[in-house]
Every structure is written in structure tokens, then in C-alpha cells.
PDB file of N, CA and C in Angstrom:
ATOM      1  N   MET J  18     -49.908  34.703 -21.949  1.00  0.00           N
ATOM      2  CA  MET J  18     -48.768  33.854 -21.498  1.00  0.00           C
ATOM      3  C   MET J  18     -49.254  33.139 -20.370  1.00  0.00           C
ATOM      4  N   THR J  19     -49.085  31.801 -20.488  1.00  0.00           N
ATOM      5  CA  THR J  19     -49.467  30.881 -19.439  1.00  0.00           C
ATOM      6  C   THR J  19     -48.308  30.575 -18.376  1.00  0.00           C
ATOM      7  N   ILE J  20     -48.676  30.048 -17.294  1.00  0.00           N
ATOM      8  CA  ILE J  20     -47.774  29.765 -16.262  1.00  0.00           C
ATOM      9  C   ILE J  20     -46.757  28.536 -16.705  1.00  0.00           C
ATOM     10  N   PHE J  21     -47.325  27.726 -17.506  1.00  0.00           N
ATOM     11  CA  PHE J  21     -46.540  26.582 -18.085  1.00  0.00           C
ATOM     12  C   PHE J  21     -45.496  26.956 -18.903  1.00  0.00           C
ATOM     13  N   SER J  22     -45.555  28.182 -19.639  1.00  0.00           N
ATOM     14  CA  SER J  22     -44.525  28.525 -20.488  1.00  0.00           C
ATOM     15  C   SER J  22     -43.306  29.091 -19.807  1.00  0.00           C
ATOM     16  N   LEU J  23     -43.404  29.267 -18.554  1.00  0.00           N
ATOM     17  CA  LEU J  23     -42.236  29.767 -17.683  1.00  0.00           C
ATOM     18  C   LEU J  23     -41.404  28.650 -17.209  1.00  0.00           C
ATOM     19  N   PHE J  24     -41.862  27.398 -17.329  1.00  0.00           N
ATOM     20  CA  PHE J  24     -40.927  26.267 -16.883  1.00  0.00           C
ATOM     21  C   PHE J  24     -40.315  25.621 -17.992  1.00  0.00           C
ATOM     22  N   PHE J  25     -39.014  25.593 -17.891  1.00  0.00           N
ATOM     23  CA  PHE J  25     -38.145  24.829 -18.704  1.00  0.00           C
ATOM     24  C   PHE J  25     -37.330  23.700 -18.035  1.00  0.00           C
ATOM     25  N   ALA J  26     -38.065  22.503 -18.072  1.00  0.00           N
ATOM     26  CA  ALA J  26     -37.451  21.404 -17.330  1.00  0.00           C
ATOM     27  C   ALA J  26     -37.066  20.344 -18.316  1.00  0.00           C
ATOM     28  N   TYR J  27     -36.140  19.718 -17.877  1.00  0.00           N
ATOM     29  CA  TYR J  27     -35.562  18.442 -18.622  1.00  0.00           C
ATOM     30  C   TYR J  27     -35.469  17.325 -17.636  1.00  0.00           C
ATOM     31  N   ALA J  28     -36.088  16.166 -17.959  1.00  0.00           N
ATOM     32  CA  ALA J  28     -35.823  14.931 -17.257  1.00  0.00           C
ATOM     33  C   ALA J  28     -35.279  13.873 -17.985  1.00  0.00           C
ATOM     34  N   ASP J  29     -34.064  13.559 -17.664  1.00  0.00           N
ATOM     35  CA  ASP J  29     -33.439  12.377 -18.460  1.00  0.00           C
ATOM     36  C   ASP J  29     -33.978  10.977 -17.876  1.00  0.00           C
ATOM     37  N   PRO J  30     -33.505   9.899 -18.458  1.00  0.00           N
ATOM     38  CA  PRO J  30     -34.133   8.663 -18.048  1.00  0.00           C
ATOM     39  C   PRO J  30     -33.546   8.223 -16.522  1.00  0.00           C
ATOM     40  N   GLY J  31     -32.419   8.753 -16.244  1.00  0.00           N
ATOM     41  CA  GLY J  31     -31.875   8.437 -14.850  1.00  0.00           C
ATOM     42  C   GLY J  31     -32.625   9.124 -13.910  1.00  0.00           C
ATOM     43  N   THR J  32     -33.260  10.362 -14.183  1.00  0.00           N
ATOM     44  CA  THR J  32     -34.258  11.009 -13.190  1.00  0.00           C
ATOM     45  C   THR J  32     -35.420  10.104 -13.013  1.00  0.00           C
ATOM     46  N   GLY J  33     -35.935   9.538 -14.019  1.00  0.00           N
ATOM     47  CA  GLY J  33     -37.284   8.655 -13.979  1.00  0.00           C
ATOM     48  C   GLY J  33     -36.862   7.464 -12.966  1.00  0.00           C
ATOM     49  N   MET J  34     -35.816   6.888 -13.325  1.00  0.00           N
ATOM     50  CA  MET J  34     -35.305   5.739 -12.468  1.00  0.00           C
ATOM     51  C   MET J  34     -35.151   6.097 -11.068  1.00  0.00           C
ATOM     52  N   LEU J  35     -34.663   7.303 -10.798  1.00  0.00           N
ATOM     53  CA  LEU J  35     -34.439   7.728  -9.313  1.00  0.00           C
ATOM     54  C   LEU J  35     -35.871   7.866  -8.754  1.00  0.00           C
ATOM     55  N   VAL J  36     -36.794   8.463  -9.325  1.00  0.00           N
ATOM     56  CA  VAL J  36     -38.161   8.594  -8.926  1.00  0.00           C
ATOM     57  C   VAL J  36     -38.773   7.227  -8.526  1.00  0.00           C
ATOM     58  N   TRP J  37     -38.695   6.107  -9.451  1.00  0.00           N
ATOM     59  CA  TRP J  37     -39.081   4.950  -9.035  1.00  0.00           C
ATOM     60  C   TRP J  37     -38.513   4.331  -7.887  1.00  0.00           C
ATOM     61  N   GLN J  38     -37.154   4.459  -7.876  1.00  0.00           N
ATOM     62  CA  GLN J  38     -36.362   3.929  -6.692  1.00  0.00           C
ATOM     63  C   GLN J  38     -36.935   4.581  -5.411  1.00  0.00           C
ATOM     64  N   VAL J  39     -37.081   5.849  -5.429  1.00  0.00           N
ATOM     65  CA  VAL J  39     -37.599   6.607  -4.167  1.00  0.00           C
ATOM     66  C   VAL J  39     -38.967   6.045  -3.731  1.00  0.00           C
ATOM     67  N   LEU J  40     -39.839   5.914  -4.911  1.00  0.00           N
ATOM     68  CA  LEU J  40     -41.206   5.509  -4.504  1.00  0.00           C
ATOM     69  C   LEU J  40     -41.190   4.060  -3.967  1.00  0.00           C
ATOM     70  N   ALA J  41     -40.391   3.149  -4.599  1.00  0.00           N
ATOM     71  CA  ALA J  41     -40.285   1.816  -4.176  1.00  0.00           C
ATOM     72  C   ALA J  41     -39.725   1.606  -2.842  1.00  0.00           C
ATOM     73  N   ALA J  42     -38.756   2.500  -2.393  1.00  0.00           N
ATOM     74  CA  ALA J  42     -38.080   2.398  -1.117  1.00  0.00           C
ATOM     75  C   ALA J  42     -39.107   2.924  -0.107  1.00  0.00           C
ATOM     76  N   PHE J  43     -39.938   3.933  -0.437  1.00  0.00           N
ATOM     77  CA  PHE J  43     -40.901   4.621   0.478  1.00  0.00           C
ATOM     78  C   PHE J  43     -41.994   3.554   0.764  1.00  0.00           C
ATOM     79  N   PHE J  44     -42.594   2.884  -0.197  1.00  0.00           N
ATOM     80  CA  PHE J  44     -43.635   1.931   0.024  1.00  0.00           C
ATOM     81  C   PHE J  44     -43.175   0.656   0.738  1.00  0.00           C
ATOM     82  N   LEU J  45     -41.864   0.219   0.371  1.00  0.00           N
ATOM     83  CA  LEU J  45     -41.476  -1.015   0.966  1.00  0.00           C
ATOM     84  C   LEU J  45     -41.013  -0.731   2.508  1.00  0.00           C
ATOM     85  N   GLY J  46     -40.512   0.500   2.752  1.00  0.00           N
ATOM     86  CA  GLY J  46     -40.152   0.879   4.177  1.00  0.00           C
ATOM     87  C   GLY J  46     -41.387   1.094   4.866  1.00  0.00           C
ATOM     88  N   ALA J  47     -42.439   1.715   4.450  1.00  0.00           N
ATOM     89  CA  ALA J  47     -43.736   2.046   5.133  1.00  0.00           C
ATOM     90  C   ALA J  47     -44.451   0.587   5.329  1.00  0.00           C
ATOM     91  N   SER J  48     -44.275  -0.291   4.464  1.00  0.00           N
ATOM     92  CA  SER J  48     -44.984  -1.636   4.695  1.00  0.00           C
ATOM     93  C   SER J  48     -44.359  -2.380   5.844  1.00  0.00           C
ATOM     94  N   PHE J  49     -42.891  -2.394   5.950  1.00  0.00           N
ATOM     95  CA  PHE J  49     -42.319  -2.874   7.034  1.00  0.00           C
ATOM     96  C   PHE J  49     -42.577  -2.155   8.285  1.00  0.00           C
ATOM     97  N   TYR J  50     -42.664  -1.025   8.372  1.00  0.00           N
ATOM     98  CA  TYR J  50     -42.793  -0.197   9.496  1.00  0.00           C
ATOM     99  C   TYR J  50     -44.268  -0.454  10.029  1.00  0.00           C
ATOM    100  N   PHE J  51     -45.228  -0.531   9.250  1.00  0.00           N
ATOM    101  CA  PHE J  51     -46.663  -0.730   9.709  1.00  0.00           C
ATOM    102  C   PHE J  51     -46.765  -2.181  10.060  1.00  0.00           C
ATOM    103  N   LYS J  52     -46.055  -3.049   9.339  1.00  0.00           N
ATOM    104  CA  LYS J  52     -46.426  -4.476   9.656  1.00  0.00           C
ATOM    105  C   LYS J  52     -45.788  -4.760  11.122  1.00  0.00           C
ATOM    106  N   ASN J  53     -44.651  -4.021  11.557  1.00  0.00           N
ATOM    107  CA  ASN J  53     -44.147  -4.182  12.884  1.00  0.00           C
ATOM    108  C   ASN J  53     -45.108  -3.582  13.945  1.00  0.00           C
ATOM    109  N   ILE J  54     -45.681  -2.366  13.520  1.00  0.00           N
ATOM    110  CA  ILE J  54     -46.758  -1.788  14.512  1.00  0.00           C
ATOM    111  C   ILE J  54     -47.883  -2.801  14.636  1.00  0.00           C
ATOM    112  N   PHE J  55     -48.393  -3.289  13.697  1.00  0.00           N
ATOM    113  CA  PHE J  55     -49.591  -4.184  13.758  1.00  0.00           C
ATOM    114  C   PHE J  55     -49.182  -5.374  14.538  1.00  0.00           C
ATOM    115  N   ARG J  56     -48.038  -6.018  14.283  1.00  0.00           N
ATOM    116  CA  ARG J  56     -47.511  -7.187  15.056  1.00  0.00           C
ATOM    117  C   ARG J  56     -47.494  -6.820  16.575  1.00  0.00           C
ATOM    118  N   TRP J  57     -46.877  -5.619  16.755  1.00  0.00           N
ATOM    119  CA  TRP J  57     -46.832  -5.314  18.218  1.00  0.00           C
ATOM    120  C   TRP J  57     -48.256  -5.043  18.954  1.00  0.00           C
ATOM    121  N   ILE J  58     -49.100  -4.485  18.156  1.00  0.00           N
ATOM    122  CA  ILE J  58     -50.561  -4.371  18.873  1.00  0.00           C
ATOM    123  C   ILE J  58     -51.156  -5.819  18.920  1.00  0.00           C
ATOM    124  N   LYS J  59     -51.062  -6.501  17.936  1.00  0.00           N
ATOM    125  CA  LYS J  59     -51.547  -7.904  18.054  1.00  0.00           C
ATOM    126  C   LYS J  59     -51.016  -8.593  19.305  1.00  0.00           C
ATOM    127  N   ASN J  60     -49.736  -8.524  19.374  1.00  0.00           N
ATOM    128  CA  ASN J  60     -49.077  -9.248  20.587  1.00  0.00           C
ATOM    129  C   ASN J  60     -49.421  -8.674  21.874  1.00  0.00           C
ATOM    130  N   LEU J  61     -49.650  -7.247  21.883  1.00  0.00           N
ATOM    131  CA  LEU J  61     -50.220  -6.652  23.128  1.00  0.00           C
ATOM    132  C   LEU J  61     -51.494  -7.166  23.469  1.00  0.00           C
ATOM    133  N   PHE J  62     -52.457  -7.429  22.579  1.00  0.00           N
ATOM    134  CA  PHE J  62     -53.852  -7.864  22.962  1.00  0.00           C
ATOM    135  C   PHE J  62     -53.857  -9.265  23.218  1.00  0.00           C
ATOM    136  N   SER J  63     -52.844 -10.075  22.539  1.00  0.00           N
ATOM    137  CA  SER J  63     -52.917 -11.532  22.724  1.00  0.00           C
ATOM    138  C   SER J  63     -52.294 -11.850  24.050  1.00  0.00           C
ATOM    139  N   LYS J  64     -51.396 -11.031  24.575  1.00  0.00           N
ATOM    140  CA  LYS J  64     -50.926 -11.354  25.990  1.00  0.00           C
ATOM    141  C   LYS J  64     -51.993 -11.055  27.040  1.00  0.00           C
ATOM    142  N   ASN J  65     -52.882  -9.996  26.850  1.00  0.00           N
ATOM    143  CA  ASN J  65     -53.891  -9.729  27.814  1.00  0.00           C
ATOM    144  C   ASN J  65     -54.953 -10.825  27.821  1.00  0.00           C
ATOM    145  N   LYS J  66     -55.174 -11.518  26.915  1.00  0.00           N
ATOM    146  CA  LYS J  66     -56.171 -12.620  26.832  1.00  0.00           C
ATOM    147  C   LYS J  66     -55.737 -13.801  27.440  1.00  0.00           C
ATOM    148  N   GLU J  67     -54.393 -13.973  27.599  1.00  0.00           N
ATOM    149  CA  GLU J  67     -53.851 -15.302  28.239  1.00  0.00           C
ATOM    150  C   GLU J  67     -53.987 -15.111  29.822  1.00  0.00           C
ATOM    151  N   LYS J  68     -54.044 -13.915  30.290  1.00  0.00           N
ATOM    152  CA  LYS J  68     -53.995 -13.735  31.551  1.00  0.00           C
ATOM    153  C   LYS J  68     -55.261 -14.147  32.299  1.00  0.00           C
TER     154      LYS J  68
END
């Protein structure tokens, strides 16, 4: 008896769309978050060059 025979799972199409929505929200949110961090770091160093 394998471990896979112990799992009885059902994933309907709505579950698949939920997974895609969560992944898309994660990657879009992370891209905006990191874009703002990189912009802040860039501005931090550009202000030091002007002085």
C-alpha cells in the first residue's frame, strides 16, 4: 500500500481558478512591492550624488 492511495482529493474547476488567482495576486503584489523598494534605493543614492 502506497502513501498515494491514502489521499482522496477532488479539485473542481473553481479550485483551479482560485489557485491561478492567488498566484497572480502574489506575483503582481510582489512586483509592485519590489519596484517601490528599488525606486526608494535608487532615489536614496541619486540624492547623495547631487550633494
